[in-house]
Short mmCIF file of C-alpha atoms in Angstrom, two decimals:
data_model
loop_
_atom_site.label_atom_id
_atom_site.label_comp_id
_atom_site.label_asym_id
_atom_site.label_seq_id
_atom_site.Cartn_x
_atom_site.Cartn_y
_atom_site.Cartn_z
CA MET A 1 -3.32 -5.82 -19.84
CA SER A 2 -0.03 -7.63 -19.32
CA GLN A 3 3.40 -6.88 -17.89
CA PRO A 4 6.78 -8.52 -18.63
CA TYR A 5 7.61 -11.22 -16.13
CA VAL A 6 10.42 -13.75 -16.22
CA GLU A 7 9.45 -16.94 -14.46
CA ASP A 8 8.88 -20.50 -15.55
CA THR A 9 5.20 -21.14 -14.85
CA ALA A 10 5.28 -24.90 -15.49
CA GLY A 11 3.15 -26.43 -12.73
CA HIS A 12 1.93 -22.99 -11.60
CA VAL A 13 -1.83 -23.09 -12.09
CA VAL A 14 -4.93 -21.00 -11.43
CA HIS A 15 -8.06 -22.53 -9.89
CA PHE A 16 -11.51 -20.96 -9.69
CA VAL A 17 -13.11 -21.46 -6.25
CA GLU A 18 -16.30 -20.33 -4.52
CA HIS A 19 -14.45 -18.78 -1.56
CA LEU A 20 -10.90 -18.33 -0.29
CA ASP A 21 -10.08 -20.44 2.76
CA ALA A 22 -6.56 -20.31 4.14
CA THR A 23 -7.44 -22.47 7.15
CA GLY A 24 -7.99 -25.69 5.22
CA SER A 25 -5.50 -28.01 3.59
CA ALA A 26 -3.85 -27.54 0.22
CA PRO A 27 -5.77 -28.74 -2.85
CA GLN A 28 -5.34 -32.42 -3.61
CA SER A 29 -4.48 -31.92 -7.28
CA LEU A 30 -3.28 -29.33 -9.77
CA MET A 31 -6.37 -30.27 -11.83
CA LEU A 32 -4.50 -30.01 -15.11
CA PRO A 33 -6.24 -30.58 -18.47
CA LYS A 34 -6.48 -34.19 -19.59
CA HIS A 35 -4.25 -35.31 -22.46
CA LEU A 36 -4.48 -38.03 -25.06
CA GLY A 37 -4.01 -41.50 -23.63
CA VAL A 38 -1.90 -44.24 -25.18
CA PHE A 39 -4.73 -45.37 -27.47
CA GLY A 40 -5.54 -41.80 -28.53
CA ARG A 41 -1.91 -41.07 -29.33
CA LEU A 42 -1.64 -44.32 -31.30
CA VAL A 43 -4.68 -43.38 -33.39
CA PHE A 44 -3.20 -39.91 -33.94
CA VAL A 45 0.10 -41.45 -35.10
CA VAL A 46 -1.75 -43.67 -37.60
CA VAL A 47 -3.74 -40.70 -38.92
CA ASN A 48 -0.58 -38.61 -39.19
CA ALA A 49 1.22 -41.41 -41.01
CA LEU A 50 -1.62 -41.72 -43.54
CA ALA A 51 -1.67 -37.95 -44.00
CA THR A 52 2.10 -37.98 -44.58
CA VAL A 53 1.84 -40.74 -47.18
CA GLY A 54 -1.03 -38.92 -48.90
CA ALA A 55 0.89 -35.66 -48.92
CA GLY A 56 3.97 -37.41 -50.30
CA TRP A 57 1.92 -38.93 -53.11
CA GLY A 58 0.39 -35.55 -53.88
CA VAL A 59 3.82 -33.91 -54.09
CA TYR A 60 5.04 -36.73 -56.33
CA LEU A 61 2.15 -36.15 -58.74
CA LEU A 62 2.84 -32.42 -58.76
CA TRP A 63 6.37 -32.95 -59.99
CA THR A 64 5.68 -35.80 -62.42
CA GLU A 65 2.45 -34.63 -64.06
CA GLU A 66 1.89 -31.62 -66.28
CA THR A 67 1.16 -28.42 -64.30
CA PRO A 68 0.85 -24.68 -65.07
CA GLY A 69 4.51 -24.19 -64.21
CA LEU A 70 7.26 -24.20 -61.59
CA TRP A 71 5.53 -21.60 -59.44
CA PHE A 72 2.48 -23.87 -59.20
CA ASN A 73 4.58 -26.87 -58.17
CA VAL A 74 6.48 -24.96 -55.49
CA LEU A 75 3.38 -23.29 -54.08
CA PHE A 76 1.32 -26.45 -53.75
CA THR A 77 4.27 -28.50 -52.52
CA VAL A 78 4.54 -26.12 -49.57
CA VAL A 79 0.78 -26.19 -48.95
CA VAL A 80 0.46 -29.99 -49.17
CA ALA A 81 3.60 -30.66 -47.09
CA ALA A 82 2.41 -28.24 -44.40
CA ILE A 83 -0.60 -30.40 -43.54
CA PRO A 84 1.27 -33.44 -42.12
CA ALA A 85 3.99 -31.15 -40.73
CA VAL A 86 1.44 -29.29 -38.60
CA LEU A 87 -0.08 -32.58 -37.41
CA TRP A 88 3.32 -33.95 -36.33
CA ILE A 89 4.23 -30.68 -34.59
CA PHE A 90 0.93 -30.76 -32.72
CA LEU A 91 1.46 -34.37 -31.66
CA PHE A 92 5.00 -33.67 -30.48
CA GLY A 93 3.93 -30.53 -28.62
CA SER A 94 1.05 -32.29 -26.90
CA GLY A 95 3.42 -35.05 -25.82
CA VAL A 96 5.87 -32.57 -24.31
CA GLU A 97 3.04 -30.77 -22.50
CA ALA A 98 1.58 -34.05 -21.21
CA LYS A 99 4.98 -35.09 -19.84
CA SER A 100 5.49 -31.72 -18.15
CA ASP A 101 1.99 -31.80 -16.64
CA GLY A 102 2.51 -35.35 -15.38
CA GLN A 103 5.77 -34.39 -13.69
CA GLY A 104 4.17 -31.33 -12.12
CA GLU A 105 1.23 -33.34 -10.79
CA ALA A 106 3.54 -35.97 -9.31
CA GLU A 107 5.71 -33.31 -7.66
CA TRP A 108 2.65 -31.57 -6.19
CA LYS A 109 1.40 -34.80 -4.65
CA GLU A 110 4.79 -35.30 -3.02
CA THR A 111 5.04 -31.77 -1.63
CA ARG A 112 1.46 -30.62 -1.03
CA ASP A 113 1.57 -31.55 2.67
CA SER A 114 4.28 -28.90 3.07
CA ALA A 115 2.37 -26.25 1.11
CA ARG A 116 1.16 -23.14 2.95
CA ALA A 117 -1.31 -20.43 1.94
CA TRP A 118 -0.38 -16.81 1.27
CA ARG A 119 -2.88 -14.07 0.54
CA GLY A 120 -2.24 -11.72 -2.35
CA SER A 121 -3.82 -9.77 -5.19
CA VAL A 122 -3.67 -9.74 -8.98
CA VAL A 123 -1.28 -7.09 -10.31
CA ALA A 124 -1.15 -8.16 -13.98
CA ARG A 125 -2.86 -10.54 -16.35
CA ASP A 126 -2.19 -11.84 -19.83
CA ILE A 127 -5.16 -13.20 -21.78
CA GLN A 128 -5.02 -15.50 -24.82
CA LEU A 129 -8.10 -15.63 -27.04
CA ALA A 130 -9.35 -18.33 -29.38
CA GLU A 131 -10.30 -17.47 -32.96
CA GLU A 132 -13.97 -17.01 -32.06
CA GLY A 133 -13.11 -14.64 -29.19
CA SER A 134 -13.46 -16.93 -26.18
CA VAL A 135 -10.70 -17.07 -23.55
CA SER A 136 -8.48 -20.06 -24.31
CA SER A 137 -6.07 -19.40 -21.41
CA PHE A 138 -4.73 -16.64 -19.21
CA GLU A 139 -1.86 -15.96 -16.83
CA LEU A 140 -2.00 -13.96 -13.62
CA THR A 141 0.83 -12.21 -11.82
CA ILE A 142 0.26 -12.05 -8.08
CA ALA A 143 1.76 -9.75 -5.43
CA LEU A 144 1.85 -11.69 -2.15
CA GLU A 145 1.57 -10.35 1.38
CA ASP A 146 5.20 -11.32 2.09
CA GLY A 147 6.43 -9.01 -0.71
CA SER A 148 7.18 -11.75 -3.26
CA ASN A 149 5.48 -12.41 -6.60
CA ALA A 150 3.98 -15.50 -8.15
CA ARG A 151 2.61 -16.25 -11.58
CA GLY A 152 0.23 -18.97 -12.70
CA ARG A 153 -1.72 -20.07 -15.74
CA TRP A 154 -5.33 -21.13 -16.24
CA ARG A 155 -6.22 -23.60 -18.98
CA PRO A 156 -9.64 -25.12 -19.64
CA ALA A 157 -10.02 -28.84 -18.99
CA LYS A 158 -11.33 -29.11 -22.57
CA ALA A 159 -12.12 -26.73 -25.43
CA SER A 160 -15.81 -26.53 -24.48
CA SER A 161 -14.79 -25.23 -21.03
CA ARG A 162 -13.26 -22.01 -22.37
CA LEU A 163 -14.48 -18.76 -20.82
CA PRO A 164 -16.90 -17.13 -23.27
CA LEU A 165 -16.25 -13.58 -22.01
CA GLN A 166 -13.10 -11.67 -21.06
CA PRO A 167 -14.81 -10.15 -17.94
CA GLN A 168 -14.80 -13.68 -16.49
CA VAL A 169 -11.01 -13.42 -16.15
CA PRO A 170 -10.08 -12.17 -12.64
CA GLY A 171 -9.41 -8.45 -12.75
CA ILE A 172 -6.52 -6.38 -11.45
CA GLY A 173 -6.77 -6.09 -7.67
CA SER A 174 -8.72 -9.35 -7.22
CA ASP A 175 -7.94 -11.15 -3.97
CA VAL A 176 -6.27 -14.55 -4.30
CA LEU A 177 -4.86 -17.33 -2.19
CA VAL A 178 -1.57 -18.92 -3.25
CA TRP A 179 -0.69 -22.40 -2.05
CA ARG A 180 3.05 -23.05 -2.33
CA VAL A 181 5.90 -24.83 -0.61
CA PRO A 182 8.03 -22.34 1.38
CA GLY A 183 11.49 -21.86 -0.10
CA ALA A 184 10.69 -23.90 -3.24
CA ASP A 185 10.10 -21.23 -5.87
CA SER A 186 10.34 -23.64 -8.80
CA ALA A 187 7.94 -26.18 -7.28
CA PRO A 188 4.31 -26.36 -8.45
CA LEU A 189 1.90 -23.92 -6.85
CA ILE A 190 -1.81 -23.19 -6.99
CA ILE A 191 -3.39 -19.76 -7.21
CA GLN A 192 -6.99 -19.80 -6.02
CA VAL A 193 -9.26 -16.97 -7.14
CA ILE A 194 -12.99 -16.52 -6.69
CA ASP A 195 -14.94 -17.35 -9.83
CA PRO A 196 -16.26 -14.01 -11.18
CA THR A 197 -19.44 -15.73 -12.38
CA ILE A 198 -20.23 -16.73 -8.78
CA VAL A 199 -19.68 -13.15 -7.59
CA GLN A 200 -21.92 -11.81 -10.37
CA HIS A 201 -24.61 -14.37 -9.55
CA ARG A 202 -24.62 -13.44 -5.86
CA HIS A 203 -25.06 -9.76 -6.66
CA SER A 204 -27.69 -10.27 -9.35
#
């Protein structure tokens, strides 16, 4: 399903479209998922801080009150401490991703007027699934008509927008249109692919 590929895909995104049109202008936006705003991050920090204090108090009680033994203290110290640790890691990771997405969007807006369209086809794909089996994200490797390759990632705008079925991910050999700035391999790019659900609907 996937092939090794070494390329930084930050700012390289996949868009579903109804049809491929190389005669128009480049997309206005990378259409990246929305992130927590200032207020949302502030609320998250407060919640994390309370969780950290609560976890600290729980660990204190473990080591000052009577328990079944050392093994019990060590085990539950790890479990309790892991809760705020995971929350802080998530907050930090989301902040890094939001910063990267913001920089990519700003760079695309500056360079999109120079972007040109290349036709290509999907030669590899890498699918990530959520716990319930829906598609949480996927990456496509594209072989372009000029002999070069490109790689881009699709992420849902929100969790409810995940693809429920793996067949909805563009298959190997699917035609695509890649909008990119000539000679700027590290710059953001957009891979447009026809939405499989639209194709299925038209043939139903």
